[in-house]
Every structure is written in C-alpha cells, then in structure tokens.
Amino acid sequence: MARKNLIEISSADESPNPVSAVRPLSGFVAPATRSAPIGGITKTLGHITQRVERAQDIEKQLAEGQMIVELDPTLVDGSFISDRFAIDPVDLADLVGQIREHGQQVPILVRPHPKSNGRYQVAYGHRRLAAIKEIGIKVRAVIRELSDDQLVVSQGQENNTRTNLSYIERAVFAVRLEDLSFSRDVIMAALNVDKAALSKMISVVRQMPMGLIHAIGAAPEVGRRRWMEFAEKLPMAKIDISALLESLSADNSSDQRFQEAFDAINTRPAKAMEAQARSWAPMDKSVSVTVKTGEKKATVSLGSANGPRFAEYIAGRLDELYEGFLKSTTETTGD
C-alpha cells in the first residue's frame, strides 16, 4: 500500500520539484530563484530592441523626408542653381517679423550636400533660410536624399505654389537648367508648363542680352505677352544696348524699368531731313546751278559753259553774300 501510495502521489504531481526541494550537488549552491535574472535580461533585451527599432524608424523617416529636424543655418547652403534674381528686402523684412512673432511655421527642404560632408543644400526655402539667419535661430528642415533632377523639380514646384516668381525669372530659370543639360521633361516638371510654353520662355530669354534682363529686374507685374513682344522688337530696333542700360533708372521699380526699355525700343528716332534738290539756270542756259540741302549739309554744283567762271565769281564775293544773308535773316525774324 505504501508503494502504491507513492506512485499515485508521483503521478498526481506532474510539475517538477522546485529547486529548493532538490538535494544540491556537492560543491554547488543553487541560487534562491531563477526567475528574476532571466526576467531582467529579457526586459533589457526588449528595451534594446525597441531602441534599435526606434532608431531604424527615425532613419527611415529622415530618408523619406517625414521628420522635421532643427539645423544650424550656417551649415545650410543654397541650391546649386538660382531661380530668382534677388530676395526683395521689404519682403524679407516682413518674413523676419512673422517668424519672430509666430516661429517658423513651414520647414525648408534640404538634402545632404553632395560635395561637403556634414553640410546641407537647400531645395526650397531660401527666403525662410535668409530670414532665420538674420534672426539667429535654428532652422526647421526636412532632410531628404535627392538627385539633382529631384532637387530642381522640388525647387521649381514649391516656388510655383508659394513664392510667385515672375515670368522672366521663371524663363531665366528654364534657360539656366537647359544650360546645365537638364532634359526638357525635367524642366517642364519643375515649372509645371507644357512643351510649347517652355519653348516660348526659352526663346524670349535667348533673344535678349542677359545683362539687359537683369538690369530691368524681375518686373513682377509684366506678363508673358509683353516680354514676348519686347524680345521680338528688340533685334529690329537696332538700339545701342549700352546706351539703353545707362538710361535705365536704378531708382525706379523693375516694372518701371521694363516700361522705360520698352518705350526706348518703340520710339523711333526722328528721320533725318531728306536731301532736297533745287535747280536754276538763266534764259541762255549758259550756267546750270543745282543745290542739294539736307539737315546739316548743302551742296551747290555749277555747270554748263559759264559754270566754272560763275563759281569763281561767287567765291570772290562770299563775304558780301554772307552779310546779305545775315541781314535778310534779321529782317525776317525781327531780332
């Protein structure tokens, strides 16, 4: 009965005996509990795993441009290609005031600088970056890996929607991109225009000296049609470009300078007085006199048999003739 009892108890208790109830081996002291160290290690490993996953998530968000970070603005360079002529100082001052009061609401987009380790290059947000550099705070930015094509498309599309570049600024931007060997498809995507519109933009800039375009400026109120008309008329005007540049007033707005230049190529100089010819001859036809007069020059020709002798006669009496001329002029004008 005792043996049977032992068997029944053994079969009823299926769980192993606790470590404290097991007779220790010689020279070995079992720990009081095994659950605490294993739980601690598991917990630590769990924390490490979470940190790794979090770091990977941060890296992914940064790579995809989903995370906003704060950067030292001195480490951020402008784009390798400019899309505007200059930042208007009045607009910049307004933006500085807005950021001082409300903070930087919209982050800029940058990429790791392709040539300078540890630096960044702006895709868009040049005005915000300039304002923040003036304030002296960190700039909020999205960092994204961008190819050159992706950068100019992002730059162009953002400026199309936010900064309202003028027509001529966008046209010059298109030419700069073409000069850097970007494809027409990329340029069209950056400017959000079709093939025909892009061709016209490039044609306008190609027909004009770049120095004249920059001397006029952005001219934000001047649209496509007037720039196209200006570009078409300029070569036909045969105007001295250097003189035109000197005539443009730096004190005027760029819209006013455009009008100055436009008026200059549309104002034709007064035509020089066309040479008029008069002929005279006596009854006997022994002398023929032809007088041609222009604005500042007159020619007298004498011919026929007595022509040479009559010419000598006139030459000998030039003083007398001129005095008579002055006297007739005084009598006519009353001076």
C-alpha positions as YAML, in Angstrom:
chain: A
units: angstrom
residues:
- id: 1
  name: MET
  ca: [0.00, 0.00, 0.00]
- id: 2
  name: ALA
  ca: [2.79, 2.38, 0.72]
- id: 3
  name: ARG
  ca: [4.34, 1.79, -2.69]
- id: 4
  name: LYS
  ca: [1.01, 2.27, -4.39]
- id: 5
  name: ASN
  ca: [0.50, 5.47, -2.48]
- id: 6
  name: LEU
  ca: [3.84, 6.81, -3.64]
- id: 7
  name: ILE
  ca: [3.07, 6.02, -7.22]
- id: 8
  name: GLU
  ca: [-0.29, 7.78, -7.04]
- id: 9
  name: ILE
  ca: [1.23, 10.86, -5.46]
- id: 10
  name: SER
  ca: [4.00, 10.92, -8.04]
- id: 11
  name: SER
  ca: [1.62, 10.61, -10.93]
- id: 12
  name: ALA
  ca: [-0.69, 13.26, -9.49]
- id: 13
  name: ASP
  ca: [2.08, 15.82, -9.12]
- id: 14
  name: GLU
  ca: [3.32, 16.36, -12.74]
- id: 15
  name: SER
  ca: [5.19, 19.58, -12.09]
- id: 16
  name: PRO
  ca: [8.92, 19.32, -11.31]
- id: 17
  name: ASN
  ca: [10.09, 19.82, -7.78]
- id: 18
  name: PRO
  ca: [11.28, 23.34, -7.01]
- id: 19
  name: VAL
  ca: [14.98, 23.89, -6.94]
- id: 20
  name: SER
  ca: [14.92, 24.47, -3.17]
- id: 21
  name: ALA
  ca: [13.47, 20.98, -2.61]
- id: 22
  name: VAL
  ca: [16.11, 19.27, -4.71]
- id: 23
  name: ARG
  ca: [19.18, 17.98, -2.94]
- id: 24
  name: PRO
  ca: [22.13, 20.05, -4.09]
- id: 25
  name: LEU
  ca: [25.13, 18.53, -5.70]
- id: 26
  name: SER
  ca: [28.34, 18.52, -3.77]
- id: 27
  name: GLY
  ca: [30.10, 21.88, -4.03]
- id: 28
  name: PHE
  ca: [27.18, 23.58, -5.79]
- id: 29
  name: VAL
  ca: [24.88, 26.07, -4.10]
- id: 30
  name: ALA
  ca: [21.75, 26.74, -6.10]
- id: 31
  name: PRO
  ca: [20.51, 30.31, -6.39]
- id: 32
  name: ALA
  ca: [17.49, 31.27, -4.35]
- id: 33
  name: THR
  ca: [15.44, 31.95, -7.53]
- id: 34
  name: ARG
  ca: [15.98, 31.68, -11.25]
- id: 35
  name: SER
  ca: [13.12, 33.85, -12.47]
- id: 36
  name: ALA
  ca: [14.48, 37.32, -11.60]
- id: 37
  name: PRO
  ca: [17.74, 37.26, -13.64]
- id: 38
  name: ILE
  ca: [16.03, 35.81, -16.71]
- id: 39
  name: GLY
  ca: [13.25, 38.39, -16.48]
- id: 40
  name: GLY
  ca: [15.78, 41.23, -16.14]
- id: 41
  name: ILE
  ca: [17.76, 40.11, -19.17]
- id: 42
  name: THR
  ca: [14.58, 39.73, -21.19]
- id: 43
  name: LYS
  ca: [13.47, 43.20, -20.17]
- id: 44
  name: THR
  ca: [16.85, 44.72, -21.08]
- id: 45
  name: LEU
  ca: [16.89, 42.97, -24.43]
- id: 46
  name: GLY
  ca: [13.37, 44.25, -25.05]
- id: 47
  name: HIS
  ca: [14.50, 47.82, -24.38]
- id: 48
  name: ILE
  ca: [17.46, 47.42, -26.72]
- id: 49
  name: THR
  ca: [15.21, 46.03, -29.42]
- id: 50
  name: GLN
  ca: [12.82, 48.94, -29.02]
- id: 51
  name: ARG
  ca: [15.68, 51.43, -29.28]
- id: 52
  name: VAL
  ca: [17.02, 49.79, -32.41]
- id: 53
  name: GLU
  ca: [13.58, 49.75, -33.97]
- id: 54
  name: ARG
  ca: [13.07, 53.38, -32.99]
- id: 55
  name: ALA
  ca: [16.43, 54.36, -34.49]
- id: 56
  name: GLN
  ca: [15.59, 52.48, -37.67]
- id: 57
  name: ASP
  ca: [12.21, 54.21, -37.77]
- id: 58
  name: ILE
  ca: [13.86, 57.61, -37.34]
- id: 59
  name: GLU
  ca: [16.36, 56.83, -40.12]
- id: 60
  name: LYS
  ca: [13.52, 55.73, -42.37]
- id: 61
  name: GLN
  ca: [11.52, 58.87, -41.67]
- id: 62
  name: LEU
  ca: [14.55, 61.05, -42.30]
- id: 63
  name: ALA
  ca: [15.29, 59.23, -45.55]
- id: 64
  name: GLU
  ca: [11.69, 59.63, -46.65]
- id: 65
  name: GLY
  ca: [11.58, 63.24, -45.51]
- id: 66
  name: GLN
  ca: [8.85, 62.61, -42.95]
- id: 67
  name: MET
  ca: [10.65, 64.06, -39.94]
- id: 68
  name: ILE
  ca: [11.38, 67.71, -39.17]
- id: 69
  name: VAL
  ca: [14.75, 68.43, -37.57]
- id: 70
  name: GLU
  ca: [16.47, 71.59, -36.40]
- id: 71
  name: LEU
  ca: [19.73, 72.52, -38.14]
- id: 72
  name: ASP
  ca: [22.38, 75.15, -37.64]
- id: 73
  name: PRO
  ca: [21.62, 77.54, -40.56]
- id: 74
  name: THR
  ca: [25.32, 78.17, -41.11]
- id: 75
  name: LEU
  ca: [25.59, 74.54, -42.26]
- id: 76
  name: VAL
  ca: [22.96, 75.03, -44.96]
- id: 77
  name: ASP
  ca: [23.99, 76.23, -48.43]
- id: 78
  name: GLY
  ca: [21.79, 77.49, -51.23]
- id: 79
  name: SER
  ca: [20.77, 75.44, -54.22]
- id: 80
  name: PHE
  ca: [23.33, 74.92, -56.97]
- id: 81
  name: ILE
  ca: [21.01, 76.90, -59.27]
- id: 82
  name: SER
  ca: [19.15, 80.12, -58.53]
- id: 83
  name: ASP
  ca: [15.51, 80.51, -59.50]
- id: 84
  name: ARG
  ca: [15.09, 84.18, -58.60]
- id: 85
  name: PHE
  ca: [17.08, 87.33, -59.31]
- id: 86
  name: ALA
  ca: [17.19, 88.59, -55.71]
- id: 87
  name: ILE
  ca: [15.28, 88.47, -52.44]
- id: 88
  name: ASP
  ca: [13.26, 91.64, -52.06]
- id: 89
  name: PRO
  ca: [14.47, 93.40, -48.87]
- id: 90
  name: VAL
  ca: [10.95, 94.55, -47.98]
- id: 91
  name: ASP
  ca: [9.55, 91.03, -48.34]
- id: 92
  name: LEU
  ca: [12.47, 89.65, -46.31]
- id: 93
  name: ALA
  ca: [11.86, 92.15, -43.51]
- id: 94
  name: ASP
  ca: [8.19, 91.14, -43.39]
- id: 95
  name: LEU
  ca: [9.14, 87.47, -43.22]
- id: 96
  name: VAL
  ca: [11.62, 88.14, -40.41]
- id: 97
  name: GLY
  ca: [8.85, 89.84, -38.44]
- id: 98
  name: GLN
  ca: [6.44, 86.95, -39.00]
- id: 99
  name: ILE
  ca: [8.96, 84.32, -37.87]
- id: 100
  name: ARG
  ca: [9.93, 86.35, -34.80]
- id: 101
  name: GLU
  ca: [6.28, 86.56, -33.79]
- id: 102
  name: HIS
  ca: [4.93, 83.15, -34.77]
- id: 103
  name: GLY
  ca: [8.01, 80.98, -35.32]
- id: 104
  name: GLN
  ca: [8.90, 79.10, -38.48]
- id: 105
  name: GLN
  ca: [5.62, 77.50, -39.49]
- id: 106
  name: VAL
  ca: [6.81, 75.81, -42.71]
- id: 107
  name: PRO
  ca: [10.07, 73.80, -42.78]
- id: 108
  name: ILE
  ca: [12.55, 74.09, -45.60]
- id: 109
  name: LEU
  ca: [13.61, 71.10, -47.70]
- id: 110
  name: VAL
  ca: [17.29, 70.20, -47.80]
- id: 111
  name: ARG
  ca: [19.46, 67.35, -48.93]
- id: 112
  name: PRO
  ca: [22.87, 66.22, -47.65]
- id: 113
  name: HIS
  ca: [25.39, 68.29, -49.55]
- id: 114
  name: PRO
  ca: [26.74, 66.18, -52.42]
- id: 115
  name: LYS
  ca: [30.25, 67.64, -52.11]
- id: 116
  name: SER
  ca: [30.65, 68.80, -48.50]
- id: 117
  name: ASN
  ca: [30.30, 66.22, -45.74]
- id: 118
  name: GLY
  ca: [28.29, 67.48, -42.79]
- id: 119
  name: ARG
  ca: [26.63, 70.27, -44.76]
- id: 120
  name: TYR
  ca: [23.26, 70.56, -46.46]
- id: 121
  name: GLN
  ca: [21.90, 72.09, -49.66]
- id: 122
  name: VAL
  ca: [18.51, 73.80, -49.98]
- id: 123
  name: ALA
  ca: [15.93, 72.52, -52.43]
- id: 124
  name: TYR
  ca: [13.41, 75.16, -51.41]
- id: 125
  name: GLY
  ca: [13.02, 77.68, -48.63]
- id: 126
  name: HIS
  ca: [15.77, 80.18, -49.48]
- id: 127
  name: ARG
  ca: [13.74, 83.14, -48.18]
- id: 128
  name: ARG
  ca: [12.96, 81.36, -44.92]
- id: 129
  name: LEU
  ca: [16.63, 80.40, -44.52]
- id: 130
  name: ALA
  ca: [17.74, 84.01, -45.13]
- id: 131
  name: ALA
  ca: [15.23, 85.28, -42.55]
- id: 132
  name: ILE
  ca: [16.30, 82.72, -39.95]
- id: 133
  name: LYS
  ca: [19.98, 83.51, -40.49]
- id: 134
  name: GLU
  ca: [19.13, 87.15, -39.80]
- id: 135
  name: ILE
  ca: [17.25, 86.22, -36.63]
- id: 136
  name: GLY
  ca: [19.99, 83.83, -35.48]
- id: 137
  name: ILE
  ca: [17.98, 80.75, -34.58]
- id: 138
  name: LYS
  ca: [17.99, 77.15, -35.81]
- id: 139
  name: VAL
  ca: [16.14, 76.36, -38.98]
- id: 140
  name: ARG
  ca: [13.44, 73.69, -39.09]
- id: 141
  name: ALA
  ca: [14.09, 71.42, -42.05]
- id: 142
  name: VAL
  ca: [13.15, 68.19, -43.72]
- id: 143
  name: ILE
  ca: [16.18, 66.22, -44.87]
- id: 144
  name: ARG
  ca: [15.71, 64.07, -47.93]
- id: 145
  name: GLU
  ca: [18.07, 62.26, -50.28]
- id: 146
  name: LEU
  ca: [17.54, 63.98, -53.63]
- id: 147
  name: SER
  ca: [19.17, 63.65, -57.02]
- id: 148
  name: ASP
  ca: [19.86, 66.83, -58.99]
- id: 149
  name: ASP
  ca: [16.73, 66.20, -61.08]
- id: 150
  name: GLN
  ca: [14.61, 65.70, -57.97]
- id: 151
  name: LEU
  ca: [16.04, 68.82, -56.34]
- id: 152
  name: VAL
  ca: [15.24, 71.16, -59.25]
- id: 153
  name: VAL
  ca: [11.75, 69.69, -59.65]
- id: 154
  name: SER
  ca: [11.08, 70.17, -55.92]
- id: 155
  name: GLN
  ca: [12.58, 73.65, -56.06]
- id: 156
  name: GLY
  ca: [10.56, 74.70, -59.08]
- id: 157
  name: GLN
  ca: [7.25, 73.23, -57.95]
- id: 158
  name: GLU
  ca: [7.46, 74.71, -54.45]
- id: 159
  name: ASN
  ca: [8.27, 78.16, -55.81]
- id: 160
  name: ASN
  ca: [5.44, 77.92, -58.32]
- id: 161
  name: THR
  ca: [2.96, 77.47, -55.48]
- id: 162
  name: ARG
  ca: [4.47, 79.71, -52.78]
- id: 163
  name: THR
  ca: [6.74, 82.49, -53.99]
- id: 164
  name: ASN
  ca: [5.10, 83.52, -57.26]
- id: 165
  name: LEU
  ca: [8.21, 84.02, -59.34]
- id: 166
  name: SER
  ca: [7.72, 86.49, -62.17]
- id: 167
  name: TYR
  ca: [7.50, 85.34, -65.77]
- id: 168
  name: ILE
  ca: [11.02, 86.43, -66.66]
- id: 169
  name: GLU
  ca: [12.51, 84.82, -63.52]
- id: 170
  name: ARG
  ca: [10.89, 81.51, -64.45]
- id: 171
  name: ALA
  ca: [12.07, 81.88, -68.05]
- id: 172
  name: VAL
  ca: [15.66, 82.55, -66.97]
- id: 173
  name: PHE
  ca: [15.44, 79.59, -64.57]
- id: 174
  name: ALA
  ca: [14.43, 77.40, -67.52]
- id: 175
  name: VAL
  ca: [17.40, 78.60, -69.58]
- id: 176
  name: ARG
  ca: [19.80, 78.01, -66.68]
- id: 177
  name: LEU
  ca: [18.52, 74.46, -66.33]
- id: 178
  name: GLU
  ca: [18.88, 73.87, -70.06]
- id: 179
  name: ASP
  ca: [22.43, 75.24, -69.99]
- id: 180
  name: LEU
  ca: [23.18, 72.69, -67.25]
- id: 181
  name: SER
  ca: [21.96, 69.93, -69.59]
- id: 182
  name: PHE
  ca: [18.74, 69.11, -67.75]
- id: 183
  name: SER
  ca: [16.19, 67.48, -70.02]
- id: 184
  name: ARG
  ca: [13.13, 69.34, -71.23]
- id: 185
  name: ASP
  ca: [10.95, 66.84, -69.33]
- id: 186
  name: VAL
  ca: [12.63, 67.76, -66.04]
- id: 187
  name: ILE
  ca: [12.35, 71.49, -66.80]
- id: 188
  name: MET
  ca: [8.67, 71.16, -67.69]
- id: 189
  name: ALA
  ca: [8.04, 69.30, -64.43]
- id: 190
  name: ALA
  ca: [9.93, 71.91, -62.42]
- id: 191
  name: LEU
  ca: [8.00, 74.81, -63.94]
- id: 192
  name: ASN
  ca: [4.71, 72.97, -64.40]
- id: 193
  name: VAL
  ca: [4.40, 74.04, -68.05]
- id: 194
  name: ASP
  ca: [3.86, 72.20, -71.32]
- id: 195
  name: LYS
  ca: [6.32, 71.89, -74.17]
- id: 196
  name: ALA
  ca: [5.01, 74.87, -76.16]
- id: 197
  name: ALA
  ca: [5.05, 77.23, -73.17]
- id: 198
  name: LEU
  ca: [8.58, 76.16, -72.25]
- id: 199
  name: SER
  ca: [9.82, 76.77, -75.81]
- id: 200
  name: LYS
  ca: [8.42, 80.30, -75.73]
- id: 201
  name: MET
  ca: [10.01, 81.02, -72.36]
- id: 202
  name: ILE
  ca: [13.41, 79.87, -73.54]
- id: 203
  name: SER
  ca: [13.02, 81.78, -76.83]
- id: 204
  name: VAL
  ca: [12.29, 85.04, -75.00]
- id: 205
  name: VAL
  ca: [15.49, 84.81, -72.96]
- id: 206
  name: ARG
  ca: [17.65, 83.68, -75.89]
- id: 207
  name: GLN
  ca: [16.66, 86.76, -77.94]
- id: 208
  name: MET
  ca: [17.77, 89.23, -75.28]
- id: 209
  name: PRO
  ca: [21.11, 90.11, -73.66]
- id: 210
  name: MET
  ca: [21.16, 88.64, -70.15]
- id: 211
  name: GLY
  ca: [22.66, 91.89, -68.86]
- id: 212
  name: LEU
  ca: [19.59, 93.79, -70.04]
- id: 213
  name: ILE
  ca: [17.23, 91.30, -68.39]
- id: 214
  name: HIS
  ca: [18.99, 91.65, -65.04]
- id: 215
  name: ALA
  ca: [19.18, 95.44, -65.39]
- id: 216
  name: ILE
  ca: [15.40, 95.51, -65.81]
- id: 217
  name: GLY
  ca: [14.83, 93.04, -62.99]
- id: 218
  name: ALA
  ca: [12.05, 90.65, -62.08]
- id: 219
  name: ALA
  ca: [9.24, 93.01, -63.19]
- id: 220
  name: PRO
  ca: [6.54, 91.05, -61.31]
- id: 221
  name: GLU
  ca: [3.67, 92.88, -62.98]
- id: 222
  name: VAL
  ca: [4.90, 92.21, -66.52]
- id: 223
  name: GLY
  ca: [3.49, 89.06, -68.06]
- id: 224
  name: ARG
  ca: [4.32, 86.68, -70.86]
- id: 225
  name: ARG
  ca: [2.88, 88.66, -73.76]
- id: 226
  name: ARG
  ca: [4.74, 91.89, -73.07]
- id: 227
  name: TRP
  ca: [8.05, 90.09, -72.59]
- id: 228
  name: MET
  ca: [7.46, 88.22, -75.84]
- id: 229
  name: GLU
  ca: [6.71, 91.48, -77.66]
- id: 230
  name: PHE
  ca: [9.81, 93.09, -76.16]
- id: 231
  name: ALA
  ca: [12.01, 90.18, -77.25]
- id: 232
  name: GLU
  ca: [10.61, 90.25, -80.80]
- id: 233
  name: LYS
  ca: [11.07, 94.01, -81.26]
- id: 234
  name: LEU
  ca: [14.49, 94.37, -79.65]
- id: 235
  name: PRO
  ca: [16.58, 92.96, -82.55]
- id: 236
  name: MET
  ca: [14.67, 95.07, -85.09]
- id: 237
  name: ALA
  ca: [15.08, 98.27, -83.09]
- id: 238
  name: LYS
  ca: [18.85, 98.30, -83.74]
- id: 239
  name: ILE
  ca: [19.31, 100.15, -80.49]
- id: 240
  name: ASP
  ca: [22.58, 100.68, -78.65]
- id: 241
  name: ILE
  ca: [22.26, 98.26, -75.73]
- id: 242
  name: SER
  ca: [24.97, 100.02, -73.71]
- id: 243
  name: ALA
  ca: [23.14, 103.33, -74.06]
- id: 244
  name: LEU
  ca: [19.87, 101.62, -73.13]
- id: 245
  name: LEU
  ca: [21.41, 100.14, -69.98]
- id: 246
  name: GLU
  ca: [22.73, 103.55, -68.93]
- id: 247
  name: SER
  ca: [19.32, 105.12, -69.47]
- id: 248
  name: LEU
  ca: [17.53, 102.77, -67.05]
- id: 249
  name: SER
  ca: [17.00, 104.41, -63.69]
- id: 250
  name: ALA
  ca: [18.09, 102.42, -60.64]
- id: 251
  name: ASP
  ca: [15.66, 104.48, -58.54]
- id: 252
  name: ASN
  ca: [12.65, 103.11, -60.41]
- id: 253
  name: SER
  ca: [10.99, 99.77, -59.74]
- id: 254
  name: SER
  ca: [11.74, 96.87, -62.06]
- id: 255
  name: ASP
  ca: [8.29, 97.25, -63.63]
- id: 256
  name: GLN
  ca: [9.08, 100.88, -64.40]
- id: 257
  name: ARG
  ca: [12.47, 99.95, -65.85]
- id: 258
  name: PHE
  ca: [10.76, 97.46, -68.15]
- id: 259
  name: GLN
  ca: [8.48, 100.26, -69.38]
- id: 260
  name: GLU
  ca: [11.49, 102.54, -69.92]
- id: 261
  name: ALA
  ca: [13.23, 99.90, -72.03]
- id: 262
  name: PHE
  ca: [10.01, 99.04, -73.87]
- id: 263
  name: ASP
  ca: [9.40, 102.70, -74.74]
- id: 264
  name: ALA
  ca: [13.01, 103.12, -75.89]
- id: 265
  name: ILE
  ca: [12.80, 100.34, -78.49]
- id: 266
  name: ASN
  ca: [9.39, 101.55, -79.69]
- id: 267
  name: THR
  ca: [10.38, 105.22, -80.09]
- id: 268
  name: ARG
  ca: [11.89, 105.67, -83.50]
- id: 269
  name: PRO
  ca: [14.41, 108.50, -83.83]
- id: 270
  name: ALA
  ca: [13.30, 111.42, -86.00]
- id: 271
  name: LYS
  ca: [14.19, 110.82, -89.60]
- id: 272
  name: ALA
  ca: [16.97, 112.93, -90.97]
- id: 273
  name: MET
  ca: [15.74, 115.54, -93.38]
- id: 274
  name: GLU
  ca: [15.74, 114.04, -96.81]
- id: 275
  name: ALA
  ca: [18.01, 115.82, -99.26]
- id: 276
  name: GLN
  ca: [16.06, 118.25, -101.40]
- id: 277
  name: ALA
  ca: [17.38, 119.40, -104.76]
- id: 278
  name: ARG
  ca: [16.72, 122.72, -106.49]
- id: 279
  name: SER
  ca: [17.93, 123.68, -109.94]
- id: 280
  name: TRP
  ca: [18.36, 127.08, -111.57]
- id: 281
  name: ALA
  ca: [19.51, 128.25, -115.00]
- id: 282
  name: PRO
  ca: [19.44, 131.62, -116.88]
- id: 283
  name: MET
  ca: [17.48, 132.12, -120.08]
- id: 284
  name: ASP
  ca: [20.52, 131.45, -122.23]
- id: 285
  name: LYS
  ca: [21.27, 128.20, -120.38]
- id: 286
  name: SER
  ca: [24.94, 129.14, -120.13]
- id: 287
  name: VAL
  ca: [25.01, 128.24, -116.44]
- id: 288
  name: SER
  ca: [23.24, 125.45, -114.54]
- id: 289
  name: VAL
  ca: [23.05, 125.56, -110.73]
- id: 290
  name: THR
  ca: [21.94, 122.61, -108.60]
- id: 291
  name: VAL
  ca: [21.52, 122.99, -104.84]
- id: 292
  name: LYS
  ca: [21.01, 119.95, -102.58]
- id: 293
  name: THR
  ca: [20.12, 120.61, -98.94]
- id: 294
  name: GLY
  ca: [19.96, 118.25, -96.01]
- id: 295
  name: GLU
  ca: [19.61, 118.63, -92.25]
- id: 296
  name: LYS
  ca: [23.20, 119.80, -91.73]
- id: 297
  name: LYS
  ca: [24.73, 119.85, -95.16]
- id: 298
  name: ALA
  ca: [24.14, 121.55, -98.53]
- id: 299
  name: THR
  ca: [25.88, 121.09, -101.88]
- id: 300
  name: VAL
  ca: [25.99, 123.63, -104.73]
- id: 301
  name: SER
  ca: [27.01, 122.43, -108.18]
- id: 302
  name: LEU
  ca: [27.60, 124.72, -111.18]
- id: 303
  name: GLY
  ca: [27.77, 123.51, -114.77]
- id: 304
  name: SER
  ca: [27.39, 124.43, -118.41]
- id: 305
  name: ALA
  ca: [29.66, 126.81, -120.31]
- id: 306
  name: ASN
  ca: [29.82, 129.60, -117.77]
- id: 307
  name: GLY
  ca: [29.59, 127.35, -114.75]
- id: 308
  name: PRO
  ca: [33.26, 127.44, -113.69]
- id: 309
  name: ARG
  ca: [33.57, 131.22, -114.13]
- id: 310
  name: PHE
  ca: [30.33, 131.84, -112.25]
- id: 311
  name: ALA
  ca: [31.61, 129.68, -109.41]
- id: 312
  name: GLU
  ca: [34.76, 131.86, -109.19]
- id: 313
  name: TYR
  ca: [32.60, 134.96, -109.18]
- id: 314
  name: ILE
  ca: [30.56, 133.64, -106.25]
- id: 315
  name: ALA
  ca: [33.65, 132.54, -104.35]
- id: 316
  name: GLY
  ca: [35.09, 136.07, -104.65]
- id: 317
  name: ARG
  ca: [32.02, 137.62, -103.09]
- id: 318
  name: LEU
  ca: [31.32, 135.16, -100.20]
- id: 319
  name: ASP
  ca: [31.79, 137.85, -97.51]
- id: 320
  name: GLU
  ca: [29.35, 140.15, -99.23]
- id: 321
  name: LEU
  ca: [26.87, 137.33, -99.83]
- id: 322
  name: TYR
  ca: [27.05, 136.14, -96.22]
- id: 323
  name: GLU
  ca: [26.47, 139.63, -94.86]
- id: 324
  name: GLY
  ca: [23.44, 139.89, -97.11]
- id: 325
  name: PHE
  ca: [22.26, 136.54, -95.77]
- id: 326
  name: LEU
  ca: [22.58, 137.69, -92.13]
- id: 327
  name: LYS
  ca: [20.78, 140.92, -92.91]
- id: 328
  name: SER
  ca: [17.90, 139.07, -94.55]
- id: 329
  name: THR
  ca: [17.65, 136.73, -91.57]
- id: 330
  name: THR
  ca: [17.49, 139.68, -89.12]
- id: 331
  name: GLU
  ca: [14.82, 141.38, -91.13]
- id: 332
  name: THR
  ca: [12.76, 138.20, -91.32]
- id: 333
  name: THR
  ca: [12.92, 137.27, -87.65]
- id: 334
  name: GLY
  ca: [12.86, 140.86, -86.31]
- id: 335
  name: ASP
  ca: [15.85, 140.24, -83.97]
...
